[in-house]
Amino acid sequence: MRIAILAFDGFNELDSLIALGILNRVKKPDWQVALVCPTPKVRSMNGIVVEAQAPLAYARDADAVLIGSGMQTRNVVKDDVLMAQLDFDPARQLLGAQCSGALVLAKLGLLNGVPACTDLTTKPWVQEAGITVLNQPFTAQGNVATAGGCLAAPYLAAWVIARLAGIEAAEEAMYYFAPVGEKEAFVERALGHIAQQVTVYTSA
């Protein structure tokens, strides 16, 4: 399984790097997770420069793509050349977005008729795109999921793990990263957000 975490200049470190860490907790021979960027290096919203682990082509061929938020997302969706390279297919890929990453899915037409979760800053912009915004941290319909709030990153990561490696693998990953003394409650809350969508999909 190949998983891409898409980050642009001005990216939010919490969205992208928390997901990167959690997803890499899965130890399977065919499990590959890469930070994917449109340029060899990108600078985060707090000035941290990171190197891309793979080019955009990796995301187009990946089994799952997570799009984090960032300060430049509104400019990203206005860049027709860049957006043309994001040729994703929800029929064969899991597609998740966090906070302003929902603007990317909306621009690609992947949220048509689908409500989304996002952060409070991005909410009016997502609504301007004609998308209904839910007052909750996570939602998913089929192969498309969105999350709102930086600390909702574990929910997106857990959803991807549950869909690609099973609910037990997601539970194990969440337990490993959960705060000491709160592990059971954290895992229960995280799985509670994703369990229904995963169950509906896997039992269909």
Coordinates of C-alpha atoms in Angstrom, one line a residue:
M1 CA 0.0 0.0 0.0
R2 CA 1.3 3.4 -0.9
I3 CA 0.1 6.4 1.0
A4 CA 0.8 10.0 0.1
I5 CA 0.7 13.0 2.5
L6 CA 0.4 16.1 0.3
A7 CA 2.1 19.3 1.6
F8 CA 2.5 22.7 -0.1
D9 CA 4.4 25.7 0.9
G10 CA 3.0 27.1 4.1
F11 CA 1.8 23.7 5.2
N12 CA 0.6 23.1 8.8
E13 CA 3.2 20.8 10.5
L14 CA 0.6 19.2 12.8
D15 CA -1.7 18.1 10.0
S16 CA 1.0 16.5 7.9
L17 CA 3.6 15.3 10.3
I18 CA 1.2 13.8 12.9
A19 CA -0.4 11.8 10.1
L20 CA 3.0 10.8 8.8
G21 CA 4.1 9.5 12.2
I22 CA 0.9 7.6 12.9
L23 CA 0.7 6.0 9.4
N24 CA 4.3 4.8 9.7
R25 CA 3.4 2.9 12.8
V26 CA 2.0 0.2 10.6
K27 CA 4.8 -2.3 10.0
K28 CA 3.9 -4.2 6.8
P29 CA 6.3 -5.1 4.0
D30 CA 4.2 -3.4 1.4
W31 CA 3.3 -0.3 3.5
Q32 CA 4.9 2.9 2.2
V33 CA 4.2 6.4 3.4
A34 CA 5.7 9.5 1.8
L35 CA 5.5 13.2 2.2
V36 CA 4.7 14.4 -1.3
C37 CA 5.3 18.0 -2.4
P38 CA 5.1 19.9 -5.7
T39 CA 8.7 21.1 -5.2
P40 CA 11.9 19.4 -3.8
K41 CA 11.5 21.4 -0.6
V42 CA 8.6 23.2 1.1
R43 CA 8.5 25.6 4.0
S44 CA 5.9 25.2 6.8
M45 CA 3.8 27.9 8.2
N46 CA 6.2 28.2 11.1
G47 CA 9.3 28.3 8.9
I48 CA 10.4 24.7 9.0
V49 CA 11.9 23.5 5.7
V50 CA 11.4 19.9 4.8
E51 CA 12.4 17.8 1.8
A52 CA 9.8 16.0 -0.3
Q53 CA 10.1 12.3 -0.1
A54 CA 8.3 11.8 -3.4
P55 CA 7.0 13.9 -6.3
L56 CA 3.3 14.5 -7.1
A57 CA 3.3 11.5 -9.4
Y58 CA 3.5 9.3 -6.3
A59 CA 0.2 10.7 -5.1
R60 CA -1.6 10.1 -8.3
D61 CA -0.7 6.4 -8.1
A62 CA -1.1 6.0 -4.4
D63 CA -3.7 3.9 -2.7
A64 CA -4.5 6.8 -0.3
V65 CA -3.8 10.5 -0.3
L66 CA -4.1 12.9 2.7
I67 CA -4.1 16.6 2.0
G68 CA -3.1 18.7 4.9
S69 CA -3.9 22.4 5.4
G70 CA -1.7 25.4 5.1
M71 CA -1.5 29.2 4.8
Q72 CA -1.2 29.1 1.0
T73 CA -4.1 26.7 0.2
R74 CA -6.3 29.4 -1.3
N75 CA -3.5 30.2 -3.7
V76 CA -2.8 26.5 -4.4
V77 CA -6.4 26.0 -5.7
K78 CA -6.0 29.1 -7.9
D79 CA -3.0 27.5 -9.6
D80 CA -4.5 25.7 -12.6
V81 CA -1.2 24.2 -13.6
L82 CA -0.6 22.7 -10.2
M83 CA -4.2 21.6 -9.8
A84 CA -4.1 19.8 -13.1
Q85 CA -1.4 17.5 -11.7
L86 CA -3.7 16.4 -8.9
D87 CA -5.5 13.8 -10.9
F88 CA -7.1 11.7 -8.1
D89 CA -9.7 9.0 -8.5
P90 CA -12.0 8.2 -5.5
A91 CA -13.0 5.0 -7.3
R92 CA -9.6 3.5 -6.6
Q93 CA -8.1 5.8 -4.0
L94 CA -8.9 6.9 -0.4
L95 CA -8.8 10.7 -0.4
G96 CA -8.7 12.6 2.9
A97 CA -8.3 16.3 3.6
Q98 CA -7.8 18.3 6.8
C99 CA -8.9 21.9 7.4
S100 CA -8.1 24.0 4.3
G101 CA -7.2 20.8 2.5
A102 CA -10.9 20.5 1.9
L103 CA -10.6 23.4 -0.6
V104 CA -8.4 21.2 -2.7
L105 CA -11.0 18.4 -2.8
A106 CA -13.7 20.9 -3.5
K107 CA -11.8 22.5 -6.4
L108 CA -11.3 19.0 -7.8
G109 CA -15.0 18.4 -7.7
L110 CA -14.7 15.6 -5.2
L111 CA -17.0 17.1 -2.6
N112 CA -20.0 17.7 -4.8
G113 CA -23.0 16.8 -2.7
V114 CA -20.8 15.7 0.1
P115 CA -20.6 17.6 3.4
A116 CA -17.2 18.3 4.9
C117 CA -15.4 19.0 8.1
T118 CA -12.9 21.9 8.3
D119 CA -11.5 24.4 10.7
L120 CA -13.3 27.6 11.7
T121 CA -11.0 29.8 9.6
T122 CA -11.5 27.8 6.5
K123 CA -15.3 27.2 7.0
P124 CA -16.6 30.3 5.2
W125 CA -14.3 29.6 2.2
V126 CA -15.5 26.0 2.0
Q127 CA -19.1 27.2 2.2
E128 CA -18.4 29.7 -0.6
A129 CA -17.5 26.7 -2.7
G130 CA -21.0 25.3 -2.1
I131 CA -20.0 22.7 0.4
T132 CA -22.0 22.1 3.6
V133 CA -19.7 22.2 6.6
L134 CA -20.4 20.0 9.6
N135 CA -19.8 20.9 13.2
Q136 CA -17.8 17.8 14.0
P137 CA -14.1 16.7 13.7
F138 CA -14.4 13.9 11.1
T139 CA -16.7 12.7 8.4
A140 CA -16.4 10.2 5.5
Q141 CA -18.6 9.1 2.6
G142 CA -17.2 6.1 0.7
N143 CA -13.6 6.8 -0.2
V144 CA -13.6 10.5 0.7
A145 CA -13.0 11.9 4.2
T146 CA -12.4 15.3 5.7
A147 CA -11.4 16.4 9.2
G148 CA -11.5 19.7 11.0
G149 CA -8.9 21.0 13.5
C150 CA -5.2 20.3 13.8
L151 CA -5.6 17.6 16.4
A152 CA -8.1 15.7 14.2
A153 CA -5.1 14.4 12.2
P154 CA -5.2 11.1 14.1
Y155 CA -8.8 10.5 13.0
L156 CA -7.8 10.8 9.3
A157 CA -4.8 8.5 9.9
A158 CA -6.9 6.0 11.8
W159 CA -9.4 5.9 8.9
V160 CA -6.7 5.2 6.3
I161 CA -5.2 2.5 8.5
A162 CA -8.6 0.9 9.2
R163 CA -9.6 0.9 5.5
L164 CA -6.3 -0.4 4.3
A165 CA -5.0 -2.6 7.1
G166 CA -8.0 -3.3 9.3
I167 CA -9.6 -1.8 12.4
E168 CA -7.3 -3.7 14.7
A169 CA -4.2 -2.1 13.1
A170 CA -5.9 1.3 13.6
E171 CA -6.6 0.6 17.2
E172 CA -3.0 -0.5 17.8
A173 CA -1.6 2.6 16.2
M174 CA -3.9 4.9 18.2
Y175 CA -3.1 3.1 21.4
Y176 CA 0.7 3.6 20.8
F177 CA 0.4 7.3 20.3
A178 CA -2.3 8.1 22.9
P179 CA -1.4 10.0 26.1
V180 CA -0.5 7.8 29.0
G181 CA -3.3 7.4 31.4
E182 CA -5.8 8.3 28.7
K183 CA -5.1 5.5 26.2
E184 CA -8.4 3.6 26.4
A185 CA -10.5 6.8 26.2
F186 CA -8.4 8.2 23.4
V187 CA -8.7 5.0 21.3
E188 CA -12.4 4.7 22.0
R189 CA -13.0 8.3 20.9
A190 CA -10.9 8.0 17.7
L191 CA -12.4 4.7 16.7
G192 CA -15.9 6.0 17.5
H193 CA -15.4 8.7 14.8
I194 CA -14.4 6.3 12.1
A195 CA -16.0 2.9 13.0
Q196 CA -19.3 3.5 11.3
Q197 CA -17.8 4.6 8.0
V198 CA -15.4 1.7 8.0
T199 CA -18.0 -0.9 9.0
V200 CA -20.5 0.3 6.4
Y201 CA -17.8 0.1 3.7
T202 CA -16.3 -3.2 4.6
S203 CA -19.6 -4.9 5.1
A204 CA -21.1 -3.7 1.8

